[in-house]
Amino acid sequence: MSNRRIACWMSEKKICKINWVEFGKTSLQHDFRLFKLDLNKSLESQGPFCVLLHKLTDIIASADQGDPKCASLIKKVEEYIAAHPSVIVLDPIPNVRQLLNRYISYRKINSTNLHKHGIFIPNFCELKSTNVVELSHQLKNAGVTYPFICKPSLGHGKQAHEMSIVFNERGLVDCKMPCVAQSFINHNAVLYKIFIVGDKHHCVERPSLKNFQAGQDQTIHFDSGDVSKAGSRNSLTVLEPHERVDRVEPDSEVLKRIAGTLREAFGMDLLGVDVVIENRTGRYAIIDVNAFPGYDGFPDFFDTLLQCINNKVNAKYDSKLDRLGDKYFDDISLEKIDS
């Protein structure tokens, strides 16, 4: 196959973070040529390419919120994809879009069969009203208990990390609407991040929120990016002295099941899943999922990503050959019938 060009669009911040030069070198080792796609120029003039690798989440989110410039850029990309169905897109824009709304993505997780294996997503509901009585009814009907985490409904961008822990009904006035309320699960301040690349995945351990109980405490506001980043020494992640616990090694089979199930459910190859283990029951809880995460701590990430891309390119090429073969034999059959 002669066209082995990968068009890549990411923010400059993301490109710097992933080490673009190293990515380009690794691409060549896999017989691919990597280039930066310029959305301000004609996409046709930059083609042909066989793969579109992107992190368009910021632009998609802004477009969906009414930004005309971003809407125009996304329309341009979608029109190009529609006109070139042979291009492999990691990941399809409609599939990425569903991850931008936490409520929609949580419902998608809830619809899988993971619950049959003791894996769950904590009770949740979407809050939009400012009426405390109405909010209380919503929470009760959804089985959301105190304390709960209040997360912005928009699951991407800087503000997506601005969260709150609400301990009682009095704290409902502190919720910034629209948001998703999700029951807080005590998990001994340990978060497991599953990084998914195609049929491969890797898990890294990160700090997380300490254990909390419902009570008269005031609402705590925090940035989840600061709390759960590698090496974080935040006061919210330090367990009480009487809570010192032994380290738990997560079950690799459970993590594999989560990775495979969510990859299939969302129809995506580049996913990050946040998982905690409930300290009282040992059950695994999925608390968030996002598109094209940072992959910090993923060994040989570029090699794994390019193997995933290569597999998809080969599968598409083989499928094309099969269709051509079927057409060839159909034509021969028609000739025999005509003769």
Coordinates of C-alpha atoms in Angstrom, one line a residue:
M1 CA 0.0 0.0 0.0
S2 CA 1.7 3.2 -1.2
N3 CA -0.4 5.8 0.9
R4 CA 1.0 5.4 4.4
R5 CA 0.6 9.0 5.6
I6 CA -0.9 9.9 9.0
A7 CA -2.5 13.3 9.3
C8 CA -2.4 14.4 12.9
W9 CA -4.3 17.2 14.5
M10 CA -3.7 18.1 18.2
S11 CA -3.3 21.3 20.1
E12 CA 0.3 22.7 20.3
K13 CA 0.2 21.9 24.0
K14 CA -0.7 18.3 23.3
I15 CA 1.9 18.0 20.6
C16 CA 4.7 19.3 22.9
K17 CA 3.6 16.9 25.6
I18 CA 3.7 13.8 23.5
N19 CA 7.1 14.6 22.0
W20 CA 6.3 15.1 18.3
V21 CA 9.9 14.5 17.1
E22 CA 10.0 11.1 18.7
F23 CA 6.6 10.2 17.4
G24 CA 7.7 11.1 13.9
K25 CA 10.8 8.8 14.2
T26 CA 8.8 5.9 15.5
S27 CA 6.2 6.4 12.7
L28 CA 9.0 6.0 10.1
Q29 CA 10.1 2.8 11.8
H30 CA 6.6 1.5 11.2
D31 CA 6.7 2.6 7.6
F32 CA 4.3 5.6 8.2
R33 CA 4.9 9.2 7.5
L34 CA 3.4 11.6 10.0
F35 CA 2.5 15.2 9.4
K36 CA 0.6 18.0 11.1
L37 CA -2.8 18.7 9.6
D38 CA -3.6 22.4 9.2
L39 CA -7.3 22.9 9.6
N40 CA -7.1 26.5 8.3
K41 CA -6.0 25.1 4.9
S42 CA -7.8 22.9 2.4
L43 CA -7.7 19.3 3.6
E44 CA -7.8 18.1 -0.1
S45 CA -4.5 20.0 -0.7
Q46 CA -2.9 18.2 2.2
G47 CA -4.0 14.7 1.1
P48 CA -4.0 12.0 0.4
F49 CA -3.6 10.3 3.8
C50 CA -4.8 7.0 5.0
V51 CA -5.3 7.9 8.7
L52 CA -6.6 10.9 10.6
L53 CA -5.3 10.9 14.2
H54 CA -6.8 13.7 16.2
K55 CA -7.6 15.2 19.5
L56 CA -10.4 17.5 18.3
T57 CA -12.3 17.5 21.6
D58 CA -11.8 21.2 22.4
I59 CA -13.0 22.2 18.9
I60 CA -15.9 19.8 19.0
A61 CA -17.0 21.0 22.5
S62 CA -16.8 24.7 21.4
A63 CA -18.7 23.9 18.2
D64 CA -21.4 22.2 20.1
Q65 CA -21.7 25.2 22.4
G66 CA -22.3 27.5 19.4
D67 CA -18.8 28.8 18.4
P68 CA -19.2 29.5 14.7
K69 CA -15.5 29.2 13.8
C70 CA -15.1 25.8 15.6
A71 CA -18.4 24.6 14.0
S72 CA -16.9 25.5 10.6
L73 CA -13.7 23.6 11.3
I74 CA -15.5 20.5 12.4
K75 CA -17.9 20.7 9.4
K76 CA -14.8 20.9 7.1
V77 CA -13.3 17.8 8.7
E78 CA -16.6 15.8 8.7
E79 CA -17.1 16.7 5.0
Y80 CA -13.6 15.5 4.1
I81 CA -14.2 12.2 6.0
A82 CA -17.5 11.7 4.2
A83 CA -15.9 12.3 0.8
H84 CA -13.0 9.9 1.6
P85 CA -14.5 6.8 3.3
S86 CA -11.3 4.9 3.0
V87 CA -9.6 7.2 5.6
I88 CA -9.3 5.6 9.0
V89 CA -10.3 8.0 11.8
L90 CA -9.0 7.6 15.3
D91 CA -11.5 8.2 16.7
P92 CA -14.8 8.8 14.9
I93 CA -16.1 12.3 15.7
P94 CA -19.6 11.2 16.6
N95 CA -18.2 8.7 19.1
V96 CA -15.9 11.3 20.6
R97 CA -18.8 13.7 20.9
Q98 CA -20.7 11.3 23.2
L99 CA -17.8 11.4 25.7
L100 CA -18.0 15.2 26.0
N101 CA -21.2 14.9 28.0
R102 CA -20.6 13.1 31.3
Y103 CA -24.3 12.2 31.7
I104 CA -24.5 10.6 28.3
S105 CA -21.2 8.7 28.7
Y106 CA -22.2 7.4 32.2
R107 CA -25.5 6.1 30.7
K108 CA -23.5 4.3 28.0
I109 CA -21.4 2.6 30.7
N110 CA -24.5 1.7 32.6
S111 CA -26.0 0.0 29.6
T112 CA -23.1 -2.5 29.3
N113 CA -23.0 -5.9 31.0
L114 CA -20.2 -4.9 33.4
H115 CA -22.6 -5.0 36.3
K116 CA -23.0 -8.7 35.8
H117 CA -19.4 -9.0 36.8
G118 CA -19.6 -6.9 39.9
I119 CA -18.2 -3.8 38.1
F120 CA -20.4 -0.7 38.5
I121 CA -20.7 3.0 37.9
P122 CA -21.8 4.9 41.1
N123 CA -25.3 6.2 41.1
F124 CA -25.6 9.5 39.2
C125 CA -28.0 12.0 37.8
E126 CA -27.8 15.3 35.8
L127 CA -28.7 18.5 37.7
K128 CA -29.9 21.7 36.0
S129 CA -32.3 23.3 38.4
T130 CA -31.5 25.8 41.1
N131 CA -34.5 24.7 43.2
V132 CA -33.1 22.8 46.2
V133 CA -36.3 20.9 46.8
E134 CA -36.4 19.8 43.2
L135 CA -32.7 18.8 43.4
S136 CA -33.3 16.7 46.5
H137 CA -36.0 14.8 44.8
Q138 CA -33.8 14.2 41.7
L139 CA -31.0 12.9 43.9
K140 CA -33.3 10.6 45.9
N141 CA -35.0 9.2 42.8
A142 CA -31.6 8.4 41.2
G143 CA -30.2 6.8 44.4
V144 CA -27.4 9.4 44.7
T145 CA -26.3 9.5 48.3
Y146 CA -24.2 12.0 50.4
P147 CA -21.5 12.8 50.0
F148 CA -21.5 13.1 46.3
I149 CA -19.2 14.5 43.7
C150 CA -20.5 17.4 41.6
K151 CA -18.9 17.3 38.1
P152 CA -19.5 19.7 35.2
S153 CA -21.7 18.1 32.6
L154 CA -19.1 19.0 29.9
G155 CA -16.5 16.4 30.3
H156 CA -13.7 18.2 28.5
G157 CA -11.6 21.3 28.9
K158 CA -10.1 23.0 32.0
Q159 CA -13.5 23.6 33.7
A160 CA -14.3 19.9 33.4
H161 CA -11.8 19.3 36.3
E162 CA -13.5 21.8 38.6
M163 CA -15.4 19.6 41.0
S164 CA -17.0 19.7 44.4
I165 CA -17.8 17.3 47.2
V166 CA -21.2 17.9 48.6
F167 CA -21.9 16.5 52.1
N168 CA -25.5 17.5 52.8
E169 CA -28.6 19.2 51.4
R170 CA -27.4 22.6 52.5
G171 CA -24.5 22.2 50.1
L172 CA -26.7 21.9 47.0
V173 CA -26.6 25.6 46.5
D174 CA -22.8 25.2 45.8
C175 CA -23.4 23.1 42.7
K176 CA -22.6 24.9 39.5
M177 CA -25.2 24.0 36.9
P178 CA -25.4 22.1 34.7
C179 CA -23.6 19.3 36.5
V180 CA -23.6 15.5 37.1
A181 CA -24.0 14.4 40.7
Q182 CA -22.3 11.0 41.4
S183 CA -22.3 9.2 44.7
F184 CA -18.8 9.3 46.3
I185 CA -17.2 5.9 46.8
N186 CA -14.7 5.5 49.5
H187 CA -11.6 4.0 47.9
N188 CA -8.7 4.7 50.3
A189 CA -7.3 7.5 48.2
V190 CA -6.1 5.3 45.3
L191 CA -7.2 5.8 41.6
Y192 CA -6.4 3.4 38.8
K193 CA -6.2 4.9 35.3
I194 CA -6.7 2.4 32.5
F195 CA -5.1 3.7 29.3
I196 CA -6.5 1.9 26.2
V197 CA -4.9 1.8 22.8
G198 CA -6.8 -0.6 20.5
D199 CA -6.8 -4.1 21.9
K200 CA -4.0 -3.2 24.3
H201 CA -4.3 -1.4 27.7
H202 CA -2.1 -0.4 30.6
C203 CA -3.0 0.6 34.2
V204 CA -1.2 3.2 36.3
E205 CA -1.9 4.1 39.9
R206 CA -2.5 7.7 40.9
P207 CA -3.4 9.6 44.1
S208 CA -7.1 10.2 44.7
L209 CA -9.5 11.7 47.2
K210 CA -9.4 10.4 50.8
N211 CA -12.4 8.8 52.4
F212 CA -15.4 11.0 53.4
Q213 CA -18.7 10.5 55.2
A214 CA -22.0 12.4 55.0
G215 CA -22.3 15.1 57.6
Q216 CA -22.3 18.8 58.3
D217 CA -19.1 19.6 56.5
Q218 CA -19.0 22.5 54.1
T219 CA -18.7 21.8 50.4
I220 CA -15.2 21.2 49.2
H221 CA -14.2 22.6 45.9
F222 CA -11.1 21.1 44.1
D223 CA -9.4 20.5 40.8
S224 CA -9.3 16.8 39.9
G225 CA -6.3 17.4 37.7
D226 CA -4.3 18.7 40.7
V227 CA -5.6 15.9 43.0
S228 CA -4.9 12.9 40.8
K229 CA -1.8 13.9 38.8
A230 CA 1.3 11.7 39.3
G231 CA 3.2 12.6 42.5
S232 CA 0.5 14.9 43.9
R233 CA 0.8 15.8 47.6
N234 CA -2.6 17.3 48.1
S235 CA -4.1 17.4 51.6
L236 CA -7.3 15.9 50.1
T237 CA -5.5 12.7 49.2
V238 CA -4.0 12.0 52.7
L239 CA -5.8 9.3 54.7
E240 CA -6.4 9.8 58.4
P241 CA -3.8 8.1 60.7
H242 CA -6.3 5.4 61.8
E243 CA -7.1 4.6 58.2
R244 CA -3.7 3.3 57.1
V245 CA -4.4 0.3 54.8
D246 CA -2.4 -2.2 52.9
R247 CA -1.8 -1.6 49.2
V248 CA -4.3 -3.5 46.9
E249 CA -3.1 -4.9 43.6
P250 CA -5.9 -4.6 41.1
D251 CA -7.1 -7.7 39.3
S252 CA -5.7 -7.7 35.8
E253 CA -8.6 -9.7 34.5
V254 CA -11.1 -7.2 35.8
L255 CA -9.2 -4.3 34.2
K256 CA -9.0 -6.3 30.9
R257 CA -12.8 -6.8 31.0
I258 CA -13.4 -3.1 31.7
A259 CA -11.0 -2.0 28.8
G260 CA -12.5 -4.4 26.3
T261 CA -16.1 -3.7 27.2
L262 CA -15.8 0.1 27.1
R263 CA -13.7 0.1 23.9
E264 CA -16.6 -1.8 22.2
A265 CA -19.3 0.2 23.8
F266 CA -17.9 3.6 22.7
G267 CA -16.5 2.3 19.4
M268 CA -13.2 3.9 20.1
D269 CA -9.5 2.9 20.3
L270 CA -8.1 5.7 22.4
L271 CA -9.7 5.9 25.8
G272 CA -8.8 6.6 29.4
V273 CA -10.9 5.1 32.2
D274 CA -10.8 6.1 35.8
V275 CA -11.5 3.2 38.2
V276 CA -11.5 2.9 42.0
I277 CA -12.0 -0.1 44.3
E278 CA -14.6 0.4 47.0
N279 CA -12.9 -0.1 50.3
R280 CA -15.8 -1.8 52.0
T281 CA -16.8 -4.3 49.4
G282 CA -13.8 -4.6 47.0
R283 CA -16.0 -3.9 44.0
Y284 CA -14.6 -2.0 41.1
A285 CA -16.3 1.3 40.2
I286 CA -15.9 3.3 37.0
I287 CA -16.0 7.0 37.8
D288 CA -15.0 8.6 34.6
V289 CA -14.0 8.0 31.0
N290 CA -12.3 10.3 28.5
A291 CA -11.0 10.5 24.9
F292 CA -7.3 10.3 23.9
P293 CA -5.9 10.7 27.5
G294 CA -2.3 11.8 28.3
Y295 CA -0.9 8.2 28.4
D296 CA 1.6 9.2 31.0
G297 CA 3.3 6.0 32.2
F298 CA 2.2 3.9 29.2
P299 CA 5.3 1.9 28.1
D300 CA 6.2 2.1 24.5
F301 CA 3.1 4.2 23.7
F302 CA 4.2 5.3 20.2
D303 CA 4.9 1.7 19.2
T304 CA 1.6 0.4 20.6
L305 CA -0.3 3.3 18.9
L306 CA 1.3 2.6 15.5
Q307 CA 0.7 -1.1 15.8
C308 CA -2.9 -0.3 16.4
I309 CA -3.0 2.0 13.4
N310 CA -1.2 -0.6 11.2
N311 CA -3.7 -3.3 12.2
K312 CA -6.6 -1.0 11.2
V313 CA -4.9 0.0 7.9
N314 CA -4.2 -3.7 7.0
A315 CA -7.8 -4.7 8.0
K316 CA -9.2 -2.0 5.8
Y317 CA -6.9 -2.9 2.9
D318 CA -7.7 -6.6 3.2
S319 CA -11.4 -5.8 3.3
K320 CA -11.1 -3.8 0.1
L321 CA -9.3 -6.7 -1.6
D322 CA -12.0 -9.1 -0.5
R323 CA -14.7 -6.8 -2.0
L324 CA -12.7 -6.6 -5.3
G325 CA -12.3 -10.3 -5.3
D326 CA -16.1 -10.8 -4.8
K327 CA -16.8 -8.4 -7.6
Y328 CA -14.4 -10.2 -9.9
F329 CA -16.0 -13.6 -9.3
D330 CA -19.5 -12.1 -9.6
D331 CA -18.5 -10.7 -13.0
I332 CA -17.2 -14.1 -14.1
S333 CA -20.5 -15.7 -13.0
L334 CA -22.5 -13.2 -14.9
E335 CA -20.4 -13.8 -18.0
K336 CA -21.1 -17.5 -17.8
I337 CA -24.8 -16.9 -17.4
D338 CA -24.8 -14.6 -20.5
S339 CA -22.9 -17.1 -22.6

